[in-house]
């Protein structure tokens, strides 16, 4: 079964790749559209931060119960909970959990300051990626003297990262950097991701409780990113009939108006086909024939 992409609005710059994870390490491509186009990826770049933090915890260079400090110059609000909490002196492990669960911006900056941006930059290179990076801290304002974006990337590399996190790195660049203990930590943080507003909306999961297999036996580990002119989702999703790794990025210009509805509708259309592929079921739970949409 392939995934048929919907008509994609030409006002949006897309980068899309959907992989059959069951055929890893050389996965079949179920769908793609300009997968090498580099897009702003907003919070998705935080995946590289989580990989670095997990490696340091596994190696003992960080201790999960150590407390974080937040420099005043890196204080931000918006996405997350930490900036609203009375006690912001959290442990490293709990801070990473906030990043995975609610894409917490202040927690991101605290961890990024702890490990250093250079170390986070190096993660992408160690994994063999050239067009995908967490570039900078989260900023309240992007002035000309700071990097142009928090993170950027292409669907080819982001889908590959999701595949390697979900299935194991195999014989790939930086395989030792995605050891099983590292992957387990990263996936445990992503398991709490409460943002199922985009592609994952089609999986019909409980947004606040899907660590264990949930609707139709689906297990989701994913990361999303949102800014005014972008929506992005990257993930690995498994069900009783299959497993898929995916990346879908949508960017548009300030002059195009707010195209979030158009972008999210397309993402949900792809997500519905992914759900059918990995479950073999309709949304209501009827069994599917090999052709999606036919029941028996």
Coordinates of C-alpha atoms in Angstrom, one line a residue:
X1 CA 0.0 0.0 0.0
X2 CA 1.3 3.5 -0.9
X3 CA 0.2 6.7 0.7
X4 CA -1.5 9.1 -1.8
X5 CA -0.7 12.7 -1.0
X6 CA -3.6 15.1 -1.2
X7 CA -3.6 18.1 -3.6
X8 CA -0.9 20.3 -2.0
X9 CA -1.5 24.0 -2.0
X10 CA 1.2 25.7 -4.1
X11 CA 1.3 28.7 -1.8
X12 CA 2.9 26.4 0.8
X13 CA 6.5 25.1 0.6
X14 CA 6.3 21.4 1.4
X15 CA 8.9 18.8 2.5
X16 CA 7.3 15.4 2.9
X17 CA 8.5 11.8 3.3
X18 CA 6.6 8.7 4.6
X19 CA 8.6 5.5 5.1
X20 CA 7.6 1.9 5.7
X21 CA 9.5 1.2 8.9
X22 CA 8.9 -2.6 8.7
X23 CA 11.3 -2.7 5.7
X24 CA 14.2 -0.9 7.6
X25 CA 17.1 -0.5 7.3
X26 CA 16.3 0.1 3.6
X27 CA 12.7 1.3 4.0
X28 CA 10.2 1.5 1.2
X29 CA 9.1 5.0 0.4
X30 CA 5.3 5.2 0.7
X31 CA 5.0 8.8 -0.3
X32 CA 7.2 11.9 -0.7
X33 CA 7.1 15.4 -2.1
X34 CA 10.3 17.5 -2.5
X35 CA 11.9 15.7 0.5
X36 CA 15.2 17.6 0.1
X37 CA 13.6 21.0 0.4
X38 CA 14.8 22.7 3.6
X39 CA 12.1 24.3 5.7
X40 CA 12.0 26.1 9.0
X41 CA 11.2 23.4 11.5
X42 CA 10.4 25.4 14.6
X43 CA 10.5 23.1 17.7
X44 CA 11.3 19.9 15.8
X45 CA 15.0 20.7 16.1
X46 CA 14.7 20.0 19.8
X47 CA 15.0 16.3 18.9
X48 CA 18.8 16.9 18.6
X49 CA 18.9 18.5 22.0
X50 CA 17.1 15.5 23.5
X51 CA 19.5 13.1 21.8
X52 CA 22.5 15.0 23.2
X53 CA 21.0 15.1 26.7
X54 CA 20.2 11.4 26.6
X55 CA 23.7 10.6 25.5
X56 CA 25.2 12.5 28.4
X57 CA 22.8 10.9 30.9
X58 CA 23.7 7.4 29.6
X59 CA 27.5 8.1 29.7
X60 CA 27.3 9.7 33.2
X61 CA 28.4 13.2 32.0
X62 CA 25.0 14.4 33.3
X63 CA 23.1 13.1 36.3
X64 CA 19.3 13.0 35.9
X65 CA 18.7 14.3 39.4
X66 CA 21.0 17.4 39.0
X67 CA 19.1 20.7 39.1
X68 CA 19.2 23.1 36.1
X69 CA 20.0 26.8 36.2
X70 CA 18.3 29.3 33.8
X71 CA 20.3 32.3 32.7
X72 CA 18.3 35.5 32.8
X73 CA 19.2 36.3 29.1
X74 CA 17.6 33.0 28.0
X75 CA 14.3 33.4 29.7
X76 CA 11.4 33.0 27.2
X77 CA 7.7 32.3 27.5
X78 CA 5.1 31.1 25.0
X79 CA 5.2 27.3 24.4
X80 CA 5.4 25.2 27.6
X81 CA 4.8 25.3 31.3
X82 CA 8.1 26.0 33.0
X83 CA 7.8 29.8 32.7
X84 CA 4.5 29.6 34.6
X85 CA 5.8 27.3 37.4
X86 CA 6.7 28.6 40.9
X87 CA 9.6 26.2 41.3
X88 CA 11.7 26.4 38.1
X89 CA 14.8 24.6 39.6
X90 CA 13.9 21.3 38.0
X91 CA 16.0 18.1 37.6
X92 CA 17.7 17.5 34.2
X93 CA 15.3 14.5 33.6
X94 CA 12.2 16.4 34.4
X95 CA 13.3 19.3 32.2
X96 CA 13.8 17.0 29.3
X97 CA 10.4 15.5 29.9
X98 CA 8.9 19.0 29.6
X99 CA 10.6 19.5 26.3
X100 CA 9.2 16.2 25.0
X101 CA 5.7 16.6 26.5
X102 CA 4.9 20.2 25.8
X103 CA 7.8 21.5 23.7
X104 CA 8.7 23.7 26.6
X105 CA 10.7 26.7 25.4
X106 CA 12.2 27.7 28.7
X107 CA 13.2 24.1 29.5
X108 CA 14.8 23.9 26.0
X109 CA 16.9 27.0 26.6
X110 CA 18.0 25.7 30.0
X111 CA 19.1 22.3 28.6
X112 CA 20.7 23.9 25.6
X113 CA 22.7 26.2 27.9
X114 CA 23.7 23.2 30.0
X115 CA 25.1 21.2 27.1
X116 CA 26.1 24.0 24.8
X117 CA 24.9 24.9 21.3
X118 CA 28.1 23.6 19.7
X119 CA 27.4 20.1 21.1
X120 CA 23.8 20.2 19.8
X121 CA 25.1 21.4 16.4
X122 CA 27.5 18.4 16.4
X123 CA 24.7 15.9 16.8
X124 CA 23.3 16.3 13.3
X125 CA 26.8 15.9 11.8
X126 CA 27.5 12.8 13.8
X127 CA 24.3 11.3 12.5
X128 CA 25.3 12.2 8.9
X129 CA 22.8 15.0 8.3
X130 CA 23.8 18.0 6.3
X131 CA 20.5 20.0 5.9
X132 CA 18.9 19.6 9.3
X133 CA 19.9 21.3 12.5
X134 CA 18.9 22.8 15.8
X135 CA 20.6 26.1 15.1
X136 CA 19.9 28.4 18.1
X137 CA 18.1 29.0 21.4
X138 CA 14.5 30.0 21.5
X139 CA 14.3 33.8 21.3
X140 CA 11.5 36.2 22.2
X141 CA 12.5 38.2 19.1
X142 CA 14.8 37.3 16.1
X143 CA 16.9 40.4 15.6
X144 CA 19.5 40.7 12.8
X145 CA 22.4 39.8 15.2
X146 CA 21.1 36.3 16.0
X147 CA 20.6 33.2 13.8
X148 CA 17.7 33.4 11.4
X149 CA 15.7 30.5 12.9
X150 CA 15.7 28.1 15.8
X151 CA 15.9 25.0 13.6
X152 CA 15.6 23.9 10.0
X153 CA 15.6 20.7 8.1
X154 CA 14.3 18.5 5.3
X155 CA 11.9 15.6 5.3
X156 CA 14.4 13.1 4.0
X157 CA 16.7 13.6 7.0
X158 CA 13.9 14.1 9.6
X159 CA 12.0 10.9 8.5
X160 CA 15.3 9.1 8.7
X161 CA 15.9 10.3 12.2
X162 CA 12.4 9.1 13.2
X163 CA 13.1 5.8 11.6
X164 CA 16.4 5.3 13.5
X165 CA 14.9 6.4 16.8
X166 CA 11.9 4.0 16.4
X167 CA 13.7 1.0 14.8
X168 CA 17.3 1.3 15.8
X169 CA 20.2 2.9 13.9
X170 CA 21.5 -0.2 12.2
X171 CA 24.7 0.3 10.3
X172 CA 24.4 4.1 9.8
X173 CA 26.5 7.1 10.6
X174 CA 26.7 7.8 14.3
X175 CA 25.0 4.5 15.2
X176 CA 26.8 4.5 18.6
X177 CA 25.2 7.9 19.3
X178 CA 21.7 6.3 19.0
X179 CA 22.4 3.3 21.3
X180 CA 19.4 1.5 22.7
X181 CA 19.6 3.2 26.2
X182 CA 19.8 6.6 24.4
X183 CA 16.8 5.8 22.2
X184 CA 14.8 4.5 25.1
X185 CA 15.3 7.8 27.0
X186 CA 14.4 10.0 24.0
X187 CA 11.4 7.9 23.1
X188 CA 10.1 8.0 26.7
X189 CA 10.2 11.8 26.6
X190 CA 8.4 11.9 23.3
X191 CA 5.8 9.4 24.5
X192 CA 4.3 12.2 26.6
X193 CA 3.9 14.7 23.6
X194 CA 0.5 16.2 24.1
X195 CA 0.4 17.9 20.7
X196 CA -1.7 15.7 18.5
X197 CA -3.2 18.7 16.6
X198 CA -1.6 18.0 13.2
X199 CA -1.0 14.8 11.3
X200 CA -1.4 12.7 14.5
X201 CA -5.0 14.0 15.0
X202 CA -6.0 11.3 12.5
X203 CA -4.8 8.6 14.9
X204 CA -7.6 9.5 17.3
X205 CA -5.4 9.0 20.4
X206 CA -6.0 10.5 23.8
X207 CA -3.7 13.5 23.5
X208 CA -2.8 13.4 27.2
X209 CA -2.4 9.6 27.7
X210 CA -0.9 7.6 24.9
X211 CA 2.3 6.2 26.4
X212 CA 1.0 2.7 26.0
X213 CA -0.9 1.4 23.0
X214 CA -4.1 3.3 22.6
X215 CA -6.9 3.6 20.0
X216 CA -6.7 0.6 17.6
X217 CA -3.4 -0.5 19.3
X218 CA -1.5 2.6 18.0
X219 CA 1.8 3.6 19.6
X220 CA 3.0 7.1 18.7
X221 CA 6.4 8.8 19.3
X222 CA 6.5 12.2 17.6
X223 CA 7.5 15.8 17.7
X224 CA 5.8 18.8 16.3
X225 CA 6.7 22.4 15.5
X226 CA 4.6 25.5 15.1
X227 CA 5.2 29.2 14.3
X228 CA 2.9 31.7 12.6
X229 CA 4.1 30.6 9.1
X230 CA 4.9 26.9 9.6
X231 CA 3.5 23.6 10.8
X232 CA 5.8 20.5 11.1
X233 CA 5.4 17.0 12.4
X234 CA 8.0 14.2 12.6
X235 CA 7.2 10.8 14.1
X236 CA 7.3 7.0 14.3
X237 CA 4.0 5.3 14.7
X238 CA 3.2 1.6 15.1
X239 CA 0.1 -0.5 15.0
X240 CA -0.9 -4.1 14.7
X241 CA -0.6 -4.1 10.9
X242 CA 2.6 -2.1 10.4
X243 CA 5.0 0.7 11.4
X244 CA 5.7 4.0 9.7
X245 CA 8.3 6.8 10.1
X246 CA 7.3 10.2 8.7
X247 CA 8.1 13.8 8.3
X248 CA 5.9 16.5 7.0
X249 CA 6.8 20.2 6.9
X250 CA 4.7 23.1 5.6
X251 CA 6.1 26.7 5.4
X252 CA 4.4 29.8 3.9
X253 CA 5.2 33.5 3.7
X254 CA 3.9 36.3 5.8
X255 CA 2.2 37.8 2.8
X256 CA 0.2 34.7 2.1
X257 CA -2.1 35.1 5.1
X258 CA -2.5 32.4 7.8
X259 CA -2.5 29.0 5.9
X260 CA -2.5 26.8 9.0
X261 CA -5.9 25.4 8.2
X262 CA -4.8 24.4 4.7
X263 CA -1.6 22.9 6.0
X264 CA -3.2 20.9 8.8
X265 CA -6.0 19.6 6.6
X266 CA -3.3 18.1 4.3
X267 CA -1.4 16.7 7.2
X268 CA -4.6 15.1 8.6
X269 CA -5.3 13.5 5.1
X270 CA -1.9 11.9 5.2
X271 CA -2.3 10.9 8.8
X272 CA -5.6 9.1 8.0
X273 CA -3.9 6.9 5.4
X274 CA -1.0 6.2 7.8
X275 CA -3.5 5.1 10.5
X276 CA -5.2 2.8 8.1
X277 CA -1.9 1.4 7.0
X278 CA -0.6 0.5 10.5
X279 CA -4.0 -0.8 11.8
X280 CA -5.7 -2.3 8.9
X281 CA -8.9 -0.8 10.1
X282 CA -11.3 2.0 9.3
X283 CA -11.7 4.9 11.7
X284 CA -14.7 3.1 13.2
X285 CA -12.8 -0.2 13.6
X286 CA -14.0 -2.2 10.6
X287 CA -11.4 -4.3 8.8
X288 CA -10.0 -3.0 5.6
X289 CA -9.2 -4.8 2.4
X290 CA -5.8 -4.2 0.8
X291 CA -7.4 -1.2 -0.9
X292 CA -7.9 1.5 1.7
X293 CA -11.5 2.4 2.0
X294 CA -13.1 -1.0 1.2
X295 CA -14.4 -3.0 4.1
X296 CA -15.2 -6.7 4.4

